[in-house]
mmCIF file of C-alpha atoms in Angstrom:
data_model
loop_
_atom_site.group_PDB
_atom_site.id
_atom_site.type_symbol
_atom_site.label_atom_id
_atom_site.label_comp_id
_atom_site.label_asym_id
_atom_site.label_seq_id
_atom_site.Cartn_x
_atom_site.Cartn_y
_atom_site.Cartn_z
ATOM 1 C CA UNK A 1 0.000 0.000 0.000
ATOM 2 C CA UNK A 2 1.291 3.458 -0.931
ATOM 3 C CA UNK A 3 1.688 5.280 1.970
ATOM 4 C CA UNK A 4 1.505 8.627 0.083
ATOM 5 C CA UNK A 5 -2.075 8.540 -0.480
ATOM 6 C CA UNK A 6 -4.278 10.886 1.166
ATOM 7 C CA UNK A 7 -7.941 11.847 2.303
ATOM 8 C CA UNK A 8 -7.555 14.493 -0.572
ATOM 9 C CA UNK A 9 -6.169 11.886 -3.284
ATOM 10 C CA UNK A 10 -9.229 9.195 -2.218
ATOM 11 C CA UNK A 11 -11.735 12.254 -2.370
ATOM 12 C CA UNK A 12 -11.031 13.015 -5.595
ATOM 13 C CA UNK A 13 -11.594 9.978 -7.035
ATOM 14 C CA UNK A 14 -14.959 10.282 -5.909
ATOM 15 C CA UNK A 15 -15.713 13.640 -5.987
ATOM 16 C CA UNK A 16 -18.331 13.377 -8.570
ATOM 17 C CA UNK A 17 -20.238 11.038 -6.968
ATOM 18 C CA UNK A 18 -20.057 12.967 -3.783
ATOM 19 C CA UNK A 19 -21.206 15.983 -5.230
ATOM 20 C CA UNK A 20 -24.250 14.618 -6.983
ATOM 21 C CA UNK A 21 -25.321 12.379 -3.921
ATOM 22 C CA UNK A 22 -25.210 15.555 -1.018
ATOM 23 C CA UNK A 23 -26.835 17.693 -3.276
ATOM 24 C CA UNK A 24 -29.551 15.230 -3.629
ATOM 25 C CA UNK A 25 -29.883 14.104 0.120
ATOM 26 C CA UNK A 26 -29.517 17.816 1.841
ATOM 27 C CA UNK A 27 -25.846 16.974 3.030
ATOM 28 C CA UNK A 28 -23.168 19.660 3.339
ATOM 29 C CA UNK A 29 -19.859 18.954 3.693
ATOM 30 C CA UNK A 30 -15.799 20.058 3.399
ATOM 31 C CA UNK A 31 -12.441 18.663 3.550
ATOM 32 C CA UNK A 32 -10.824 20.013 6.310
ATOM 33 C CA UNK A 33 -7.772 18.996 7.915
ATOM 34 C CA UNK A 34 -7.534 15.823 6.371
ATOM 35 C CA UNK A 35 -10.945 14.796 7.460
ATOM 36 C CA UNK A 36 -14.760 15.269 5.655
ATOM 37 C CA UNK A 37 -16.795 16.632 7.465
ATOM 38 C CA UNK A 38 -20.643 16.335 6.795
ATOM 39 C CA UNK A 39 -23.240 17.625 7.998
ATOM 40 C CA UNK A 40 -27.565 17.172 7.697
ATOM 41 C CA UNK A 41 -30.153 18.821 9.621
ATOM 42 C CA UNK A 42 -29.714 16.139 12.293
ATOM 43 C CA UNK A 43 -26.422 15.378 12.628
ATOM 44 C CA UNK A 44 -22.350 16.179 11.980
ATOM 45 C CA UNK A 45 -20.248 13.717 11.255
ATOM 46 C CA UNK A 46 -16.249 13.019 10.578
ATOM 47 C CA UNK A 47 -14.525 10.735 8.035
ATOM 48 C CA UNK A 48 -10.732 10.028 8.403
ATOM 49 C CA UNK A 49 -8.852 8.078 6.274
ATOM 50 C CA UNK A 50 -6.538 5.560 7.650
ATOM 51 C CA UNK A 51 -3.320 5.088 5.443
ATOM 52 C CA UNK A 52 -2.173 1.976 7.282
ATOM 53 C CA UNK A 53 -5.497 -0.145 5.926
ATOM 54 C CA UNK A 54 -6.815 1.903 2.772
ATOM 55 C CA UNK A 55 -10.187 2.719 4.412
ATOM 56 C CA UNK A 56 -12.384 5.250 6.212
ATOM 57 C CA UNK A 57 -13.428 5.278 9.798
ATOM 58 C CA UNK A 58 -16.573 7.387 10.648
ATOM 59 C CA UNK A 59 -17.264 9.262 13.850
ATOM 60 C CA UNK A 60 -20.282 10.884 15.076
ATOM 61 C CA UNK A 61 -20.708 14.065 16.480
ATOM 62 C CA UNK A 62 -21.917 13.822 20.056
ATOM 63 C CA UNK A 63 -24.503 17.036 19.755
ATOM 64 C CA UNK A 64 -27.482 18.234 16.931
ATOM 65 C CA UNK A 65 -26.000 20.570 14.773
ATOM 66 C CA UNK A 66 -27.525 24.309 15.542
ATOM 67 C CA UNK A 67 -25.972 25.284 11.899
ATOM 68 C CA UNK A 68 -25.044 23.416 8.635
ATOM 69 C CA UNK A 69 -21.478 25.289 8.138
ATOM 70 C CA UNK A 70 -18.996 21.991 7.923
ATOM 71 C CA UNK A 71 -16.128 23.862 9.095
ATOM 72 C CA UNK A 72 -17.675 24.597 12.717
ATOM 73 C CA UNK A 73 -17.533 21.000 13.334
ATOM 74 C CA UNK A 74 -13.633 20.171 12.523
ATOM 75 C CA UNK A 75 -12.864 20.210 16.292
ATOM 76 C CA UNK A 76 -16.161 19.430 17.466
ATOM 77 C CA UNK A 77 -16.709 16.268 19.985
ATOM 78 C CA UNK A 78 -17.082 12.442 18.311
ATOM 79 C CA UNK A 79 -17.310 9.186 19.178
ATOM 80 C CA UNK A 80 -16.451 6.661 17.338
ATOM 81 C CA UNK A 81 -19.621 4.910 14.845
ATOM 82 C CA UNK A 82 -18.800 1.129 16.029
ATOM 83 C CA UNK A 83 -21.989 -0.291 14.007
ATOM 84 C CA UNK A 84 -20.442 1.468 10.797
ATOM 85 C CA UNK A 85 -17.894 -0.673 9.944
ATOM 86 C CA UNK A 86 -15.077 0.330 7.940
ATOM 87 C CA UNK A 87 -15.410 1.563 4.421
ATOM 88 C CA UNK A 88 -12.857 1.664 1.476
ATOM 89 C CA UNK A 89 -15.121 4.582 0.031
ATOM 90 C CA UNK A 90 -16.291 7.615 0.957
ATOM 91 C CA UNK A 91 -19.541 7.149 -0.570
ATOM 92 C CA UNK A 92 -20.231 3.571 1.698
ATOM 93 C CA UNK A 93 -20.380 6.208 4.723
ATOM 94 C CA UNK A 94 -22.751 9.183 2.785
ATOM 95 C CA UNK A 95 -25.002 6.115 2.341
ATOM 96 C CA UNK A 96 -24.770 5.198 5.488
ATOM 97 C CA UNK A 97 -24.969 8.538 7.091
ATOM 98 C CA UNK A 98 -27.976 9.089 4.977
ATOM 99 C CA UNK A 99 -29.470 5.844 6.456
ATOM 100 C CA UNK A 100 -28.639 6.656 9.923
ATOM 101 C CA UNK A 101 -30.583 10.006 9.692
ATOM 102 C CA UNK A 102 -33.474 9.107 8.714
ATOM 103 C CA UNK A 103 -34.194 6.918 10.988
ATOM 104 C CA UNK A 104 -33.341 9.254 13.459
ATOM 105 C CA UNK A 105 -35.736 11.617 11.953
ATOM 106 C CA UNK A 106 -38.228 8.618 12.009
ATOM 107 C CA UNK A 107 -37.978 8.111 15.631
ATOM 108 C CA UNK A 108 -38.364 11.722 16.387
ATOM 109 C CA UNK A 109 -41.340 11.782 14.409
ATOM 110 C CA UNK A 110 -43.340 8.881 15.883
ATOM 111 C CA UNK A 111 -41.823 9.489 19.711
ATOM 112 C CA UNK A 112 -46.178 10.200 20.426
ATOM 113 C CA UNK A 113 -46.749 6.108 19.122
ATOM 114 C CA UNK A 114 -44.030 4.723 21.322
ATOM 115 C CA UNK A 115 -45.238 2.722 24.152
ATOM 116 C CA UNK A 116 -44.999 3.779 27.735
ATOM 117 C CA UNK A 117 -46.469 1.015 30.453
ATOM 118 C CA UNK A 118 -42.988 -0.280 31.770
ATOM 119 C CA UNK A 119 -40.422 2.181 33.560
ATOM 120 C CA UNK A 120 -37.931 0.884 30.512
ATOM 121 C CA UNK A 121 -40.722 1.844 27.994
ATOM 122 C CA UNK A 122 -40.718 5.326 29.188
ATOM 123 C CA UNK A 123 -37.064 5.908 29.837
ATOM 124 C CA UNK A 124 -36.956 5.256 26.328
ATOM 125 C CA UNK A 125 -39.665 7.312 25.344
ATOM 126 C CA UNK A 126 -38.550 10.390 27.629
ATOM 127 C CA UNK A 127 -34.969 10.105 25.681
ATOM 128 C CA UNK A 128 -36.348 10.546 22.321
ATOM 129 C CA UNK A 129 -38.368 12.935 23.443
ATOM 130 C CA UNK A 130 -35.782 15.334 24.925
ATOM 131 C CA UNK A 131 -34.046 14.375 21.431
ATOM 132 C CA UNK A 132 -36.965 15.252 19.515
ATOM 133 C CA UNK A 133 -36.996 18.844 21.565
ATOM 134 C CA UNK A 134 -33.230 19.265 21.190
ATOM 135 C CA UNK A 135 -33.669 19.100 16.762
ATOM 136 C CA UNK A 136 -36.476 21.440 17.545
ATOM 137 C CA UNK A 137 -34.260 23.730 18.771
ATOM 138 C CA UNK A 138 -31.108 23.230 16.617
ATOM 139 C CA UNK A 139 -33.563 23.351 13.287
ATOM 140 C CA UNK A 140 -35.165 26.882 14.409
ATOM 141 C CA UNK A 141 -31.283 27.757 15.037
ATOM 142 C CA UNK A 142 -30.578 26.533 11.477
ATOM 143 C CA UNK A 143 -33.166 28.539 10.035
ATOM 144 C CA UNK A 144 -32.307 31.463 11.783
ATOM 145 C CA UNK A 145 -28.674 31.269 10.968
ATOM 146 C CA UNK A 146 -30.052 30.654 7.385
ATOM 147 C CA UNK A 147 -31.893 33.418 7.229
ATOM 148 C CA UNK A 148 -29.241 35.897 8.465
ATOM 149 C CA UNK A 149 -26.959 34.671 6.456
ATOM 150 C CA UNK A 150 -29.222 35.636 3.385
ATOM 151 C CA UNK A 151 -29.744 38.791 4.235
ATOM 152 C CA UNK A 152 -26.602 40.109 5.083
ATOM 153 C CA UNK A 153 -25.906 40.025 1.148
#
């Protein structure tokens, strides 16, 4: 394995790909540092390229995102994704990402259906609800931050 290859040189490759597939799931994202970062409505994440094997690792930010701006994120807090096991593309993890989101966003959504007889039940349901108030709160931030940032042109 050539040692010389970097995030950068592995991005590239795919770039077109990338492109086409954030623009069409509402993903931002930037190289930064030698890491992607992406970012959805829901959730930042970080993709680092390990040289020693040839393939991506993927962490999760530990927080909702209260903007969309990849480059707020480079030194944010992760932990490491251990159900996303490693990928030798970039694009493995935007699908997975993707994935991950949704259901997330699914969850949120039906929080009001889960049930809530046992003390597990509703420790459960009191944790998605407190998640489903915390994207709330990050989204009206987003939109805010949106807005601003359209009309200060």
């Amino acid at each position: 394995m050539d040692k010389n290859i970097t995030i950068e040189d592995k991005y590239n490759i795919e770039k077109t790909d990338i492109d086409i597939y954030t623009y069409e799931n509402y993903l931002e994202y930037d190289v930064i540092d030698s890491k992607i970062i992406v970012v959805s409505d829901i959730a930042y994440w970080k993709i680092v390229y390990l040289q020693d094997w040839d393939c991506f690792a993927l962490y999760h930010g530990n927080s909702i995102p209260s903007d969309i701006v990849p480059g707020i994120f480079s030194d944010a807090d992760y932990h490491f994704q251990r159900d996303a096991r490693f990928s030798k593309t970039i694009m493995g993890f935007l699908v997975y990402i993707k994935g991950h989101d949704d259901f997330r966003c699914r969850m949120i959504e039906q929080v009001e259906s889960m049930p809530r007889r046992t003390k597990k039940q509703r420790s459960k349901y009191n944790r998605v609800k407190q998640k489903q108030a915390e994207y709330r709160k990050a989204v009206t931030m987003q939109m805010i931050k949106a807005y601003a940032l359209a009309n200060a042109s």
